[in-house]
Amino acid sequence: MTLTVNAPRLTYEDRRRIAAGLAAGHSYAEIARELGRPRSTISREVARNGGPGHYRANQAQQATGWRARRKPGVHQAAPVADDPDGRDPEAVHAFEERFTDVMIQSGVPPTVARILVRLFTSDSGSYTAAELVALLGVSPASVSKAVGWLVARGLVRREREGRHDRYVIDDHIWYQTWQSSVRSMAMWREFAQEGAELLGAGSPAGIRLHTTSQFFQLLTEEMVQAAEHWRRKIGGRRR
């Protein structure tokens, strides 16, 4: 079959067949042959709509409409041939899927995990909300809620870009987060010790709270030392 250069855009039925092919474990090449499309069309379609593990026909169709309504100049996923580092998009997205799963298993909400992973694996380390909507194939409301979660915890910072916000992840994100955790541990230590004194050092509850305070005291000291070690040995070289 000869593939035309200016092939028509993917329809909803095409996207349903792509989703069915992915669910059946078919490769991009197999799906492309079935649809009579270039393999690069399928790989880009899946990459910009959640990746192999999260591709959904209805979400991809909706995201395509959102992209069509956006203003020109918004970042788009580059075709494979345009990647200056020659990275394999399938391997990259497989890694992103595993990375997302690890985050979810550790308690991070799914949409938050997907956004955080994309920020980590983006060379720019930043996206606007509109770019995240198009990239992940989720609603603007879902992106807004997820980035709010990340900003509130200091994992992502918000930068104003014209009329829009850009969400940025820093190379030293974990140092900042670790420092925030140290402050939380210190708060737990102080509160537990206050409770121990209030309930009586010799009572079962007082002993339990005093032991808790000691635990957080030790944890705080160890965390402070670890953060300082990172700053001196590793963080300093990245400035």
Coordinates of C-alpha atoms in Angstrom, one line a residue:
M1 CA 0.0 0.0 0.0
T2 CA 1.3 3.4 -0.9
L3 CA 1.0 6.0 1.8
T4 CA 0.3 9.5 0.7
V5 CA 2.3 12.4 2.2
N6 CA -0.8 14.5 2.9
A7 CA -2.9 11.9 4.5
P8 CA -6.2 13.0 6.0
R9 CA -6.3 13.7 9.7
L10 CA -7.2 10.9 12.2
T11 CA -10.8 10.4 12.8
Y12 CA -12.5 9.2 16.0
E13 CA -12.9 5.8 14.4
D14 CA -9.1 5.7 13.7
R15 CA -8.4 6.6 17.3
R16 CA -10.7 3.8 18.5
R17 CA -8.8 1.4 16.3
I18 CA -5.5 2.7 17.7
A19 CA -6.7 2.2 21.3
A20 CA -7.9 -1.3 20.4
G21 CA -4.6 -2.1 18.8
L22 CA -2.6 -0.9 21.9
A23 CA -4.9 -2.8 24.2
A24 CA -4.2 -6.0 22.1
G25 CA -0.5 -5.4 22.4
H26 CA 0.1 -4.5 18.8
S27 CA 3.2 -2.4 17.8
Y28 CA 2.9 1.0 16.3
A29 CA 4.0 -0.5 12.9
E30 CA 1.2 -3.0 13.0
I31 CA -1.4 -0.4 13.9
A32 CA 0.0 1.9 11.2
R33 CA -0.3 -0.9 8.6
E34 CA -3.9 -1.6 9.6
L35 CA -4.9 2.0 9.2
G36 CA -2.8 2.7 6.2
R37 CA -0.9 5.4 7.9
P38 CA 2.8 6.2 8.5
R39 CA 4.2 4.7 11.7
S40 CA 5.3 8.2 12.8
T41 CA 1.7 9.4 12.7
I42 CA 0.7 6.6 15.1
S43 CA 3.7 7.2 17.5
R44 CA 3.1 10.9 17.6
E45 CA -0.6 10.5 18.2
V46 CA 0.0 8.1 21.1
A47 CA 2.9 10.1 22.5
R48 CA 0.9 13.4 22.7
N49 CA -2.2 11.7 24.2
G50 CA -0.9 9.9 27.3
G51 CA 1.4 7.2 25.9
P52 CA 0.7 3.5 25.3
G53 CA -0.6 2.8 28.8
H54 CA -3.0 5.8 29.0
Y55 CA -4.2 6.3 25.4
R56 CA -8.0 6.7 25.2
A57 CA -9.8 7.4 21.9
N58 CA -12.3 9.8 23.4
Q59 CA -9.7 11.7 25.4
A60 CA -7.4 11.9 22.3
Q61 CA -10.3 13.2 20.2
Q62 CA -11.1 15.8 22.8
A63 CA -7.5 16.9 23.2
T64 CA -7.2 17.3 19.4
G65 CA -10.1 19.7 19.5
W66 CA -8.4 21.7 22.3
R67 CA -5.2 21.8 20.4
A68 CA -6.9 23.1 17.3
R69 CA -8.4 26.0 19.2
R70 CA -5.1 27.0 20.8
K71 CA -3.1 30.0 19.6
P72 CA -0.1 29.4 17.4
G73 CA 3.3 29.0 19.0
V74 CA 2.4 26.6 21.7
H75 CA 4.9 23.8 22.1
Q76 CA 4.2 20.6 20.2
A77 CA 5.8 17.2 20.6
A78 CA 8.5 17.0 18.0
P79 CA 8.5 14.3 15.4
V80 CA 11.0 11.5 15.9
A81 CA 13.2 12.6 13.0
D82 CA 13.5 16.1 14.6
D83 CA 14.9 14.9 17.9
P84 CA 18.5 16.3 18.0
D85 CA 19.5 13.6 20.4
G86 CA 18.0 10.7 18.4
R87 CA 16.0 9.4 21.3
D88 CA 13.6 6.5 20.8
P89 CA 10.1 7.8 21.6
E90 CA 8.8 4.3 22.4
A91 CA 11.6 3.7 24.9
V92 CA 11.2 7.2 26.4
H93 CA 7.4 6.7 26.9
A94 CA 7.9 3.2 28.3
F95 CA 10.2 4.7 30.9
E96 CA 7.7 7.5 31.6
E97 CA 5.0 4.9 32.1
R98 CA 7.1 2.9 34.6
F99 CA 8.1 6.2 36.3
T100 CA 4.5 7.2 36.6
D101 CA 3.5 3.8 38.1
V102 CA 6.3 4.1 40.7
M103 CA 4.9 7.5 41.8
I104 CA 1.4 6.3 41.9
Q105 CA 2.4 3.3 44.1
S106 CA 4.1 5.7 46.4
G107 CA 0.9 7.6 46.9
V108 CA 1.0 10.4 44.3
P109 CA -2.4 11.0 42.6
P110 CA -2.4 9.6 39.0
T111 CA -2.8 12.9 37.1
V112 CA -0.2 14.6 39.4
A113 CA 2.2 11.7 38.7
R114 CA 1.8 12.0 35.0
I115 CA 2.4 15.8 35.0
L116 CA 5.4 15.5 37.3
V117 CA 7.0 12.7 35.2
R118 CA 6.5 14.8 32.0
L119 CA 8.2 17.8 33.7
F120 CA 11.1 15.6 34.8
T121 CA 11.6 14.1 31.3
S122 CA 11.2 17.4 29.4
D123 CA 14.5 19.1 28.5
S124 CA 12.9 22.5 29.3
G125 CA 11.5 21.3 32.6
S126 CA 8.4 23.4 32.1
Y127 CA 4.9 23.4 30.5
T128 CA 1.9 25.8 30.4
A129 CA -1.4 24.4 31.5
A130 CA -2.6 24.3 27.8
E131 CA 0.5 22.3 26.8
L132 CA -0.2 19.8 29.6
V133 CA -3.8 19.5 28.5
A134 CA -2.7 18.7 25.0
L135 CA 0.2 16.5 26.0
L136 CA -1.8 14.3 28.4
G137 CA -5.2 14.4 26.8
V138 CA -7.0 15.4 30.1
S139 CA -9.3 18.3 30.9
P140 CA -8.1 21.8 31.9
A141 CA -9.8 21.3 35.2
S142 CA -7.8 18.1 35.9
V143 CA -4.5 19.9 35.0
S144 CA -5.5 22.9 37.2
K145 CA -6.2 20.7 40.2
A146 CA -3.0 18.6 39.7
V147 CA -0.6 21.6 39.3
G148 CA -2.2 23.2 42.3
W149 CA -1.3 20.1 44.3
L150 CA 2.3 20.3 43.1
V151 CA 2.7 24.0 43.7
A152 CA 1.3 23.8 47.2
R153 CA 3.9 21.2 48.1
G154 CA 6.8 23.1 46.5
L155 CA 7.4 20.5 43.8
V156 CA 6.7 22.9 41.0
R157 CA 6.8 26.7 40.8
R158 CA 4.6 29.0 38.8
E159 CA 6.0 31.6 36.5
R160 CA 3.9 34.2 34.7
E161 CA 4.3 34.1 30.9
G162 CA 2.2 36.8 29.3
R163 CA -1.4 36.0 30.0
H164 CA -0.6 32.4 31.1
D165 CA 1.2 30.6 33.8
R166 CA 4.2 28.3 33.1
Y167 CA 4.9 25.5 35.6
V168 CA 8.5 24.8 36.2
I169 CA 10.4 22.0 37.9
D170 CA 13.9 22.8 39.2
D171 CA 16.9 20.5 39.2
H172 CA 17.2 20.9 42.9
I173 CA 13.5 20.1 43.5
W174 CA 14.2 17.3 46.0
Y175 CA 16.5 19.4 48.1
Q176 CA 13.7 21.9 48.5
T177 CA 11.2 19.2 49.2
W178 CA 13.5 17.6 51.7
Q179 CA 13.9 20.8 53.5
S180 CA 10.1 21.1 53.7
S181 CA 10.0 17.6 55.1
V182 CA 12.5 18.5 57.7
R183 CA 10.3 21.4 58.9
S184 CA 7.4 19.0 59.1
M185 CA 9.4 16.5 61.1
A186 CA 10.4 19.2 63.5
M187 CA 6.8 20.2 64.0
W188 CA 5.9 16.6 64.7
R189 CA 8.7 16.3 67.3
E190 CA 7.6 19.5 69.1
F191 CA 4.0 18.5 69.2
A192 CA 4.6 15.0 70.4
Q193 CA 6.9 16.2 73.2
E194 CA 4.2 18.8 74.2
G195 CA 1.7 15.9 74.4
A196 CA 4.1 13.8 76.5
E197 CA 4.6 16.5 79.0
L198 CA 0.8 17.2 79.2
L199 CA -0.1 13.5 79.7
G200 CA 2.7 12.8 82.1
A201 CA 6.1 11.3 81.3
G202 CA 5.3 8.1 83.4
S203 CA 2.0 7.3 81.8
P204 CA 1.7 4.9 78.9
A205 CA 0.4 7.7 76.6
G206 CA 3.1 10.0 77.7
I207 CA 5.8 7.4 77.1
R208 CA 4.4 6.7 73.7
L209 CA 4.4 10.4 72.7
H210 CA 7.9 10.9 74.2
T211 CA 9.2 7.9 72.1
T212 CA 7.5 9.5 69.1
S213 CA 9.2 12.8 69.8
Q214 CA 12.6 11.1 70.1
F215 CA 12.0 9.3 66.8
F216 CA 11.3 12.6 64.9
Q217 CA 14.2 14.3 66.7
L218 CA 16.6 11.6 65.3
L219 CA 15.0 11.7 61.9
T220 CA 15.2 15.5 61.7
E221 CA 18.9 15.4 62.6
E222 CA 19.6 12.7 60.0
M223 CA 17.6 14.5 57.3
V224 CA 19.4 17.8 57.9
Q225 CA 22.8 16.1 57.6
A226 CA 21.8 14.3 54.4
A227 CA 20.5 17.5 52.9
E228 CA 23.7 19.4 53.8
H229 CA 25.8 16.6 52.4
W230 CA 23.9 16.8 49.1
R231 CA 24.2 20.5 48.9
R232 CA 28.0 20.4 49.5
K233 CA 28.9 17.4 47.4
I234 CA 26.4 17.4 44.6
G235 CA 24.2 20.5 44.6
G236 CA 27.1 22.8 44.6
R237 CA 28.4 21.3 41.3
R238 CA 25.1 22.0 39.6
R239 CA 25.0 25.7 40.3

